[in-house]
Amino acid sequence: MGEIKSLATPRVFIILLVVFIGSFATLYIRSFSNFDLQNFVVHHFVTISLPEESEALVPSVSNISDTSTTEAVTFRDEAPLMHNMSDTELLSRASSVVEIRDFTNEKQVQKVAFLFLTPGPLPLSPLWEMFFQGHEGLYSIYVHPHPSFNETYPQDSVFYRRAIPSQPLDWGAMSMVAAERRLLGNALLDSSNQRFVLLSDSCIPLFNFTTTFDYLMASNQSFLESYDEDTERGRGRYNKLMWPAITIQDWRKGSQWFELHRDLALKIISDTKYYDIFEQFCLPPCYSDEHYMPTLVNIFYSKMSSNRTVTYVDWSRLGEAHPGLFGAKQITREFLNEIRFGTKNVNVTSTICNLFARKFSLDALEPLLLMAPLMYGFEI
């Protein structure tokens, strides 16, 4: 009996040890199945289902189907954009961001950065919410409001926590260009941002996200307008004190509303010499936002731009300092199709002429939402 007791003790110990290990393994497997496996599926097998284009309303565009927006993407909560960097520190850091070009990796999907320059709220945000819905991971949003604007957006809004550190600006002054470069600098910190669109609080998207994304990604050039205008509003704004760095032959004018490829955006924020010249010598009636980038690109980087804008603005009212404003009465099917597929712009090689348009008033929002199926090819 003494031998049996001595043998039973280690056997009992072994049995208890096996039970303990089994229980621990079961808990571990359950934990893995409920957490790690779930994350693995979300991160590697989730795909975005995109709305189909309406063939009757959105004509096909040649050579813009190379980039598919149906690739798997990694979803994540974006951190707030606030920081304590000065403009000099920001632009220096942005210009040194190492770019990773292996976009075959699902974790490095190319994105379009939407840069909103606004004095305060975004009154047309419901239309933009509709535009962005379902395309998380393919875009980034950056908002430059007046520093005194402290209203917040709902937590489920695409504009939630998307404001960057801002500075006051004056219409037509170099502070406007500073704000544009500030937006670019913040967006360039994210190496996956490849295209950069400047927008205002009165801008609207003219096509759905898929069409817009594919159109921009298919182009190897930027869309920045730059032309020589031999009038008081063109060459007449040139200051001879800019010579010899900038000659009258170099001087250009163009729309403020640009769309830039990453390479050109980096070159623009890296400039200090010409920025300082404009800050010193481009004073009213010279408006820096209409001349600085068009002139800089003309001098150094003309081959990087298609020399046109993709944002429609109505300057048909001669003598006006500001473009036309569109209200509820102007929002018709005919009007929207004209600015979406019009051929007034030069160098147009596809059926799409403009991707965005401005200026739209708040009372235009309701009819625009009703026209959303026409513009975006899906039902509300």
mmCIF file with all atom_site columns, C-alpha atoms in Angstrom, residues 174-184:
data_model
loop_
_atom_site.group_PDB
_atom_site.id
_atom_site.type_symbol
_atom_site.label_atom_id
_atom_site.label_alt_id
_atom_site.label_comp_id
_atom_site.label_asym_id
_atom_site.label_entity_id
_atom_site.label_seq_id
_atom_site.pdbx_PDB_ins_code
_atom_site.Cartn_x
_atom_site.Cartn_y
_atom_site.Cartn_z
_atom_site.occupancy
_atom_site.B_iso_or_equiv
_atom_site.pdbx_formal_charge
_atom_site.auth_seq_id
_atom_site.auth_comp_id
_atom_site.auth_asym_id
_atom_site.auth_atom_id
_atom_site.pdbx_PDB_model_num
ATOM 1  C CA . MET A 1 174 ? 0.504  86.597 -48.912 1.00 0.00 ? 174 MET A CA 1
ATOM 2  C CA . SER A 1 175 ? -1.106 85.225 -45.759 1.00 0.00 ? 175 SER A CA 1
ATOM 3  C CA . MET A 1 176 ? -3.485 83.395 -48.117 1.00 0.00 ? 176 MET A CA 1
ATOM 4  C CA . VAL A 1 177 ? -0.540 81.648 -49.785 1.00 0.00 ? 177 VAL A CA 1
ATOM 5  C CA . ALA A 1 178 ? 0.901  80.906 -46.343 1.00 0.00 ? 178 ALA A CA 1
ATOM 6  C CA . ALA A 1 179 ? -2.345 79.144 -45.422 1.00 0.00 ? 179 ALA A CA 1
ATOM 7  C CA . GLU A 1 180 ? -2.243 77.104 -48.642 1.00 0.00 ? 180 GLU A CA 1
ATOM 8  C CA . ARG A 1 181 ? 1.341  76.015 -47.952 1.00 0.00 ? 181 ARG A CA 1
ATOM 9  C CA . ARG A 1 182 ? 0.387  75.282 -44.341 1.00 0.00 ? 182 ARG A CA 1
ATOM 10 C CA . LEU A 1 183 ? -2.335 72.925 -45.571 1.00 0.00 ? 183 LEU A CA 1
ATOM 11 C CA . LEU A 1 184 ? 0.100  71.281 -47.978 1.00 0.00 ? 184 LEU A CA 1
#
